[in-house]
CSV table of N, CA and C in Angstrom, one decimal:
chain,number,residue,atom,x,y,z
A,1,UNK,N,13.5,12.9,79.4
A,1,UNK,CA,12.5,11.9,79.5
A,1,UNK,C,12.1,11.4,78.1
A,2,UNK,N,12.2,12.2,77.1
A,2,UNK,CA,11.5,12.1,75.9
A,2,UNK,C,12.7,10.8,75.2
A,3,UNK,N,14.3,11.5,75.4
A,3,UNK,CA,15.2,10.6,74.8
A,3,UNK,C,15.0,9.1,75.6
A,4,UNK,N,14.6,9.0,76.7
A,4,UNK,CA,14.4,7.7,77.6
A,4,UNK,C,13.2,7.0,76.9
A,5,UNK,N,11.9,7.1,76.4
A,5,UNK,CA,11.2,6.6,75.5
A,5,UNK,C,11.9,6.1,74.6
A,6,UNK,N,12.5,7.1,73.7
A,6,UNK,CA,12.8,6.8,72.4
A,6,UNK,C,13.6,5.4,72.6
A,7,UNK,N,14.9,5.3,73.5
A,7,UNK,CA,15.5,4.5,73.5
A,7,UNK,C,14.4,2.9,74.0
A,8,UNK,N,13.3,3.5,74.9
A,8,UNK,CA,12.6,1.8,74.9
A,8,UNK,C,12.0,1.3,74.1
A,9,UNK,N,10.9,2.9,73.0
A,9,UNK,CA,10.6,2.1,71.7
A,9,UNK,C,11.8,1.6,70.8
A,10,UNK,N,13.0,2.4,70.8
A,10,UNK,CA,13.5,1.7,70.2
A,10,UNK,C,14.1,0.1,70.4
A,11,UNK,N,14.2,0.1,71.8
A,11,UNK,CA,14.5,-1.7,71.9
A,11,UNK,C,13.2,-2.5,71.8
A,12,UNK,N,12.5,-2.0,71.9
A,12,UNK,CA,10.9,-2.8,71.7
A,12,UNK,C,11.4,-3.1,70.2
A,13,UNK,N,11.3,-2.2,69.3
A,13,UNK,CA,11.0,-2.8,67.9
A,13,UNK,C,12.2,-3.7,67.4
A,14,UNK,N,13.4,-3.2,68.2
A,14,UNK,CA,14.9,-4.1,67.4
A,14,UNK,C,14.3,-5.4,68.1
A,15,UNK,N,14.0,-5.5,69.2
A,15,UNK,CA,13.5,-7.1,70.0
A,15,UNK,C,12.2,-7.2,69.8
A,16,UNK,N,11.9,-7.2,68.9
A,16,UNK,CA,10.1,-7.5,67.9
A,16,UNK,C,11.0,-7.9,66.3
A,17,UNK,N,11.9,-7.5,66.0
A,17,UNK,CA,12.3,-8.3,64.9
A,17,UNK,C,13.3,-9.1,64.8
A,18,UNK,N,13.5,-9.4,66.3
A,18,UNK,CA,14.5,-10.4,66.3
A,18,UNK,C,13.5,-11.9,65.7
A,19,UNK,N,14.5,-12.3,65.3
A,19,UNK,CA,13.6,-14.1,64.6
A,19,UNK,C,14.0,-14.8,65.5
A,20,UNK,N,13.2,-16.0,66.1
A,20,UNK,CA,13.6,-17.0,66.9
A,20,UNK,C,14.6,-17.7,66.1
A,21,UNK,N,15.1,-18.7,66.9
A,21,UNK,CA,15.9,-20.0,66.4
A,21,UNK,C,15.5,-20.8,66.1
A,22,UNK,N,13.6,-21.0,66.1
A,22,UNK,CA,12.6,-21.9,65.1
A,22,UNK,C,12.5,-21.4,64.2
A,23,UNK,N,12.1,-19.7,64.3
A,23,UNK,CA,12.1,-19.4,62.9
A,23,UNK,C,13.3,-19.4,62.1
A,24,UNK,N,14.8,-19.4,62.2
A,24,UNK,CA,15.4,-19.7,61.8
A,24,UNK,C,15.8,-20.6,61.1
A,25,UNK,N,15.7,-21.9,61.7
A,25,UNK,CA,16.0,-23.1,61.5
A,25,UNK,C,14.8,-23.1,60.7
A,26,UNK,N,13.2,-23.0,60.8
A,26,UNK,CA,12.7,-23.1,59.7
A,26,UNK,C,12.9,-22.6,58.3
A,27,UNK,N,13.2,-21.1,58.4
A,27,UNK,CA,13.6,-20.7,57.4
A,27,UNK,C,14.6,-21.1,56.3
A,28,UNK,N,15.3,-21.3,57.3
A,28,UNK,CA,16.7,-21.9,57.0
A,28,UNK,C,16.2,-23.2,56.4
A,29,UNK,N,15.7,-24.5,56.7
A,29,UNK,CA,14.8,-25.7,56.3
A,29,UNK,C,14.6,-25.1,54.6
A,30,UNK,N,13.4,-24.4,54.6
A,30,UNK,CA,12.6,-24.0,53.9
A,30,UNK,C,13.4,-23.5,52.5
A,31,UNK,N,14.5,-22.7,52.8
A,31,UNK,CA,15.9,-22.2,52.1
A,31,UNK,C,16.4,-22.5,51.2
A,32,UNK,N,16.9,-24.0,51.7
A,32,UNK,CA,17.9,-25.1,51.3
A,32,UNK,C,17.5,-25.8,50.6
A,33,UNK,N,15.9,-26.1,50.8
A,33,UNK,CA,15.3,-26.9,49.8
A,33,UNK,C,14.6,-26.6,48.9
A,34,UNK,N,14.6,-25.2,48.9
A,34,UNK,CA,14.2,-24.4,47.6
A,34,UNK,C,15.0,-24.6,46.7
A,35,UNK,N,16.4,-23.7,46.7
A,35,UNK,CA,17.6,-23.4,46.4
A,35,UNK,C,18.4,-24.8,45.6
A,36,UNK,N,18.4,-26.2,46.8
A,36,UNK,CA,19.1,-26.9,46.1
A,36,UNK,C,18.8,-28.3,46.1
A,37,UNK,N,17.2,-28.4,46.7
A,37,UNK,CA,17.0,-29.5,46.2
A,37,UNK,C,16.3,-29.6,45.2
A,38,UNK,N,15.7,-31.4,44.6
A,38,UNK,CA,16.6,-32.1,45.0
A,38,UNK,C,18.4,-31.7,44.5
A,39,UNK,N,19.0,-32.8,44.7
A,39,UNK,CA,20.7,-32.1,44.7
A,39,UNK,C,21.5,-33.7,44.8
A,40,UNK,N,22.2,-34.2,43.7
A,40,UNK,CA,22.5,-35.1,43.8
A,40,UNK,C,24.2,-35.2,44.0
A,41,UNK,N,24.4,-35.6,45.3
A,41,UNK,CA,25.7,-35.5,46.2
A,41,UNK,C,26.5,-36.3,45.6
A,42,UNK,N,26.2,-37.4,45.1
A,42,UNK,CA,27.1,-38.3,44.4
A,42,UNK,C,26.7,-39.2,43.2
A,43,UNK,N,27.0,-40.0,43.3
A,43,UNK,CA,26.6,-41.3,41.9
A,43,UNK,C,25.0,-41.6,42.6
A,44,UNK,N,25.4,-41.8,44.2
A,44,UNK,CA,24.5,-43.1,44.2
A,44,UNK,C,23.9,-42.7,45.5
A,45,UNK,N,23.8,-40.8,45.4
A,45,UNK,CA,22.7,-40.1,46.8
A,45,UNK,C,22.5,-39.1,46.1
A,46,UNK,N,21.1,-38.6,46.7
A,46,UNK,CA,20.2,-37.2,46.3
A,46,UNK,C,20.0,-36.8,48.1
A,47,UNK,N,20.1,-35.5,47.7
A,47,UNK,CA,19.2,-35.3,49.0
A,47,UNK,C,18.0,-34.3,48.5
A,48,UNK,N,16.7,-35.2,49.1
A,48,UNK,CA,15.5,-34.5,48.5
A,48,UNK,C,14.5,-33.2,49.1
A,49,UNK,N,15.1,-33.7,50.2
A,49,UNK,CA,14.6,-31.8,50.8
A,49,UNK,C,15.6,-32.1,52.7
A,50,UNK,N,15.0,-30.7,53.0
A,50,UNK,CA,15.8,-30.4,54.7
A,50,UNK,C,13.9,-29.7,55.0
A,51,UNK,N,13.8,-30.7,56.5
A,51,UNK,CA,12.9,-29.9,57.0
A,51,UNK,C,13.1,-29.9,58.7
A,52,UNK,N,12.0,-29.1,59.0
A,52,UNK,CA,12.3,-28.8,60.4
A,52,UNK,C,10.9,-29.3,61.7
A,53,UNK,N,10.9,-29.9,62.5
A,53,UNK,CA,9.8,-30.1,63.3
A,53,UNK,C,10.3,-29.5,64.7
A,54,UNK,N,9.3,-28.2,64.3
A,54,UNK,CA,9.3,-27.0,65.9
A,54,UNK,C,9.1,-28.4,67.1
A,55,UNK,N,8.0,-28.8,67.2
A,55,UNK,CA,7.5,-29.9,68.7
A,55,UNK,C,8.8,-30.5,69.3
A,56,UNK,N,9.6,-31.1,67.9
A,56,UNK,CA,10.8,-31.9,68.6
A,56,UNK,C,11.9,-31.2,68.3
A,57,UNK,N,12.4,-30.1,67.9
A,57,UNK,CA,13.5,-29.7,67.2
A,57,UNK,C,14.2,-30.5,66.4
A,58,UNK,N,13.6,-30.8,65.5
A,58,UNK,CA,14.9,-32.0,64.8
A,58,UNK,C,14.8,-31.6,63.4
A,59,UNK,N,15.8,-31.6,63.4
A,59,UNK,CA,16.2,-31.3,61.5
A,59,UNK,C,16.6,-32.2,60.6
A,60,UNK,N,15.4,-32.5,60.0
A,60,UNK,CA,15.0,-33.7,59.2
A,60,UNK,C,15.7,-33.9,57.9
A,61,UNK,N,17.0,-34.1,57.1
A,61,UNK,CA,17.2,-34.5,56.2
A,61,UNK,C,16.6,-35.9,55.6
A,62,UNK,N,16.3,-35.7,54.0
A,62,UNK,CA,15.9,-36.8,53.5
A,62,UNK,C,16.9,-36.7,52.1
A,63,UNK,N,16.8,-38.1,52.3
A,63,UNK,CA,17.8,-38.6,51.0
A,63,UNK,C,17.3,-39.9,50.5
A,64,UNK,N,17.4,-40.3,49.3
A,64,UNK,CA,17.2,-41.0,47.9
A,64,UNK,C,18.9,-41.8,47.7
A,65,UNK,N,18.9,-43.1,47.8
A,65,UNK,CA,20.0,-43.6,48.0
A,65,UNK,C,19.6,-44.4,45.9
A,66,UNK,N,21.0,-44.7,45.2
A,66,UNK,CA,20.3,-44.7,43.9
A,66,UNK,C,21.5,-46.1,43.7
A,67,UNK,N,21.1,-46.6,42.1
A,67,UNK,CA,22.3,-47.0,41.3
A,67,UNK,C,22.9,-48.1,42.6
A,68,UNK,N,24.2,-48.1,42.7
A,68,UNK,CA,24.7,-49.1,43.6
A,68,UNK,C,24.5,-49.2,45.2
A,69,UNK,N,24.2,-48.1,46.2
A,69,UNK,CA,23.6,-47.9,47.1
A,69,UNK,C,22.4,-48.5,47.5
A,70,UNK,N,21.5,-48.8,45.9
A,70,UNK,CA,20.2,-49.0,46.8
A,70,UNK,C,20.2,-50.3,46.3
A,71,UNK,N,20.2,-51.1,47.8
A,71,UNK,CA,20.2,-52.3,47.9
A,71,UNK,C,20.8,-52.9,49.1
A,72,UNK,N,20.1,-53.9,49.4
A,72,UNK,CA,20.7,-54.6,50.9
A,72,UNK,C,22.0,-54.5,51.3
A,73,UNK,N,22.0,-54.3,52.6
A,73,UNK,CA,23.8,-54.5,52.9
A,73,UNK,C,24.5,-53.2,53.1
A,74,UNK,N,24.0,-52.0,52.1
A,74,UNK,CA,25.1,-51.0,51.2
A,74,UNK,C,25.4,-50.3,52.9
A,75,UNK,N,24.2,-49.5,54.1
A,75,UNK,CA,24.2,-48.7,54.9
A,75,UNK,C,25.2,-49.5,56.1
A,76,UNK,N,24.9,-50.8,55.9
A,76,UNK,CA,25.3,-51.5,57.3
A,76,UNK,C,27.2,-51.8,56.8
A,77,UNK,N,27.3,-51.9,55.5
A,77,UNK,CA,28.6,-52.2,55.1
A,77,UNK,C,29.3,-51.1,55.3
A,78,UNK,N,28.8,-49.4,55.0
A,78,UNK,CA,30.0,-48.6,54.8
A,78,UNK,C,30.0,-47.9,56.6
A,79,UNK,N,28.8,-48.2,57.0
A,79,UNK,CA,28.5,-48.2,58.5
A,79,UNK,C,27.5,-46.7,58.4
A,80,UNK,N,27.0,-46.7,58.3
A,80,UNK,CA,26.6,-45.4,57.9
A,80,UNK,C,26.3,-44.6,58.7
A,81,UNK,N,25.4,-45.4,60.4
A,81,UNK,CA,25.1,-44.8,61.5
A,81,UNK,C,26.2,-44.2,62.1
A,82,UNK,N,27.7,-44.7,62.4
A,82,UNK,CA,29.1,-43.9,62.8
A,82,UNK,C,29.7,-42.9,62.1
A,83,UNK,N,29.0,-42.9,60.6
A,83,UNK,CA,29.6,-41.8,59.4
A,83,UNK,C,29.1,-40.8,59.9
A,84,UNK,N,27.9,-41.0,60.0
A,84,UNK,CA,27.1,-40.0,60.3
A,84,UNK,C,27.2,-39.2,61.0
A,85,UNK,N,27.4,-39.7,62.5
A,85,UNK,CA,27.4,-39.2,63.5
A,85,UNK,C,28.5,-38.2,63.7
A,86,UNK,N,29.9,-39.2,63.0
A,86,UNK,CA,30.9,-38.4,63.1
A,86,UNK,C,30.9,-37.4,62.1
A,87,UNK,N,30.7,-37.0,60.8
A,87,UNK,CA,30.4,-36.1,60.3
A,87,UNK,C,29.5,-35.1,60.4
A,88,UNK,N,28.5,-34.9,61.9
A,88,UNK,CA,27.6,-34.4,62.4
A,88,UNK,C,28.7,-33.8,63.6
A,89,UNK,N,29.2,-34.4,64.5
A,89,UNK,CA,30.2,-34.2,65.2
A,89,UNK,C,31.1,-32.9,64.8
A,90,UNK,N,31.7,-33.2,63.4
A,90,UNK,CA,32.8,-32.1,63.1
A,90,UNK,C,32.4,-30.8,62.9
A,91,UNK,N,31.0,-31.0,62.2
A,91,UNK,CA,30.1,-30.2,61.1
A,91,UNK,C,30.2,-29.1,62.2
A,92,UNK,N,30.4,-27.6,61.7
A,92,UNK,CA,30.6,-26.3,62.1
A,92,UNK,C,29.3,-25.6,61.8
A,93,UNK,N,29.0,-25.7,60.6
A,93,UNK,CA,27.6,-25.2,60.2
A,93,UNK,C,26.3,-25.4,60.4
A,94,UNK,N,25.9,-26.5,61.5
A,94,UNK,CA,25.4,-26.2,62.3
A,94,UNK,C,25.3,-26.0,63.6
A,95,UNK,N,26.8,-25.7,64.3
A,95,UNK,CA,26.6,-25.4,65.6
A,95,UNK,C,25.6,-24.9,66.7
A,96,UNK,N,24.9,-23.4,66.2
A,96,UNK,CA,23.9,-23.2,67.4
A,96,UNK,C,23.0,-23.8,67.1
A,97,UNK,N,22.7,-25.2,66.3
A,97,UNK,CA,21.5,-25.9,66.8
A,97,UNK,C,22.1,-26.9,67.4
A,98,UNK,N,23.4,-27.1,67.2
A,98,UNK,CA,23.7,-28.2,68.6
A,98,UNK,C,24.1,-27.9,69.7
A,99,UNK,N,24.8,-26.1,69.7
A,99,UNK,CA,24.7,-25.5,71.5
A,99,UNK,C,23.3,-25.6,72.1
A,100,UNK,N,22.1,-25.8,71.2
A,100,UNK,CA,20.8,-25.7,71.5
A,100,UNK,C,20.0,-26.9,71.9
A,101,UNK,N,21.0,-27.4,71.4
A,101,UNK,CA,20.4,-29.3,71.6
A,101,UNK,C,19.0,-30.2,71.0
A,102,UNK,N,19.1,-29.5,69.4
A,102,UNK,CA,18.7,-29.8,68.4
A,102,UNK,C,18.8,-31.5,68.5
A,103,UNK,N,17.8,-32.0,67.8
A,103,UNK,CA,18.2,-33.5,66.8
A,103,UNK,C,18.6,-33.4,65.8
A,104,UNK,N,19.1,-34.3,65.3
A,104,UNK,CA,19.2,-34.4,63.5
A,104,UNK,C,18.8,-35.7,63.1
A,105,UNK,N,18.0,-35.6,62.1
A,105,UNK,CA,17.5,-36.9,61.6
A,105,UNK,C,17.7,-36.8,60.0
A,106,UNK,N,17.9,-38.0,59.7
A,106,UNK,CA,18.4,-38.5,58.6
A,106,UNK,C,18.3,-39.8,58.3
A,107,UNK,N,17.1,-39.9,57.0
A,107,UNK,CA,15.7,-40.9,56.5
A,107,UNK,C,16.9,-41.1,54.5
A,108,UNK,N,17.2,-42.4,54.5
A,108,UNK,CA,17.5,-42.5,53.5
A,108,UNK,C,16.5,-43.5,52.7
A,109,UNK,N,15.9,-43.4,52.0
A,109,UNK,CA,14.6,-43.9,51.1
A,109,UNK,C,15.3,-44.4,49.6
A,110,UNK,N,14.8,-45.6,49.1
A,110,UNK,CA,15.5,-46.3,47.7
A,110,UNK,C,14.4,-45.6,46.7
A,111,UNK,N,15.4,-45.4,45.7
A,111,UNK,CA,14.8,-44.6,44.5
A,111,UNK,C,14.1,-45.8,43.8
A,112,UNK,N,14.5,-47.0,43.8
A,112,UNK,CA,13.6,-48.1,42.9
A,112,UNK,C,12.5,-48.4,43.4
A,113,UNK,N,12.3,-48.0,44.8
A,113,UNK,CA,10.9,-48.5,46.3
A,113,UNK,C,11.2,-47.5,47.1
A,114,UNK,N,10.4,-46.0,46.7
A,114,UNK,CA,10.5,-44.9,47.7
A,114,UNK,C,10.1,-45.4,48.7
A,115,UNK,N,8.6,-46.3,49.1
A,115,UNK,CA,8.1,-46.7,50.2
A,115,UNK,C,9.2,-47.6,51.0
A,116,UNK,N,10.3,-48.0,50.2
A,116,UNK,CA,11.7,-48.6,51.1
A,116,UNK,C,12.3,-47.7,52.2
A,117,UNK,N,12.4,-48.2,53.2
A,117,UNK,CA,13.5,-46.6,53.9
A,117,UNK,C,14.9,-47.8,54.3
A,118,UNK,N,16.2,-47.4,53.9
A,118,UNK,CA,17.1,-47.9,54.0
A,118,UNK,C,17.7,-47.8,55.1
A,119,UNK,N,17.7,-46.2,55.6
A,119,UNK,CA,17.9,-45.9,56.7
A,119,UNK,C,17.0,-44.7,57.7
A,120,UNK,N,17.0,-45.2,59.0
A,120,UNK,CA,16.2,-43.7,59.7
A,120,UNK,C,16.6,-44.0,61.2
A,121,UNK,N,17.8,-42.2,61.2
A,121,UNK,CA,18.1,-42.6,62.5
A,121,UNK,C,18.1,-41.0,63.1
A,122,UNK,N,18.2,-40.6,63.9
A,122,UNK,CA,18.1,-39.5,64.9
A,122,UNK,C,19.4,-39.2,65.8
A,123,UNK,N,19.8,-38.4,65.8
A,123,UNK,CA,20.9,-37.9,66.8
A,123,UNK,C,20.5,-36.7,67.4
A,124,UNK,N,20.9,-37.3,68.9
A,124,UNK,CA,20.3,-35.9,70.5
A,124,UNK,C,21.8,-35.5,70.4
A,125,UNK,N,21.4,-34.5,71.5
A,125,UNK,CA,23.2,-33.9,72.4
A,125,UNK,C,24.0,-34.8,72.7
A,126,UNK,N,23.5,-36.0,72.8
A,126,UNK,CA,24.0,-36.9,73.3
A,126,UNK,C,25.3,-37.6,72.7
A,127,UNK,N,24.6,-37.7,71.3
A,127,UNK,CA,25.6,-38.5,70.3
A,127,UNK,C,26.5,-37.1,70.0
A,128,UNK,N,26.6,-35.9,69.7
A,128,UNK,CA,27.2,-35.0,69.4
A,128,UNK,C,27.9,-34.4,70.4
């Protein structure tokens, strides 16, 4: 009887420190933008933080488009909403938030007119 406790407190406490997959993903959010932002990806992108909104699950990348990017035309010319998506598609790294059926959103803002947003689009299960 006594070893039969031991084994339920002991699943009580291993399943009391399990972390959700909010807290994960927030953590994880929280992580990434300590660590490496901002982080300038190319000539002419930053990405300025990763956040997470528990209500809608969506994992909010923001980015700073700079230099030759920021400016009319640039998002709709290289297509950016199909880059995206397909690059979201391949992406391995975050799979269990898309077996989970996460969003991903991704807000690109002009460094010359932060109040500019160049682009802001969202992807469900749907697009992935």
């Amino acid at each position: 009887m006594i070893k039969l406790g031991a084994i339920v407190v002991l699943a009580i406490l291993v399943s009391a420190c399990h972390e959700s997959l909010e807290d994960r993903c927030e953590r994880e959010a929280k992580e990434y933008t300590a660590k490496r932002c901002p982080e300038k990806l190319d000539k002419n992108i930053r990405i300025d933080s990763l956040t997470f909104d528990r209500a809608t699950h969506t994992l909010h990348y923001h980015y700073t488009l700079m230099d030759f990017a920021d400016q009319d035309g640039v998002m709709e010319e290289v297509d950016a909403v199909n880059l995206l998506k397909a690059e979201l598609k391949k992406s391995t790294t975050v799979n269990t938030y898309k077996e989970n059926k996460y969003q991903f959103r991704y807000t690109y803002h002009s460094e010359k007119n932060p109040h500019k947003i160049w682009l802001d689009v969202t992807f469900t299960d749907k697009d992935y």
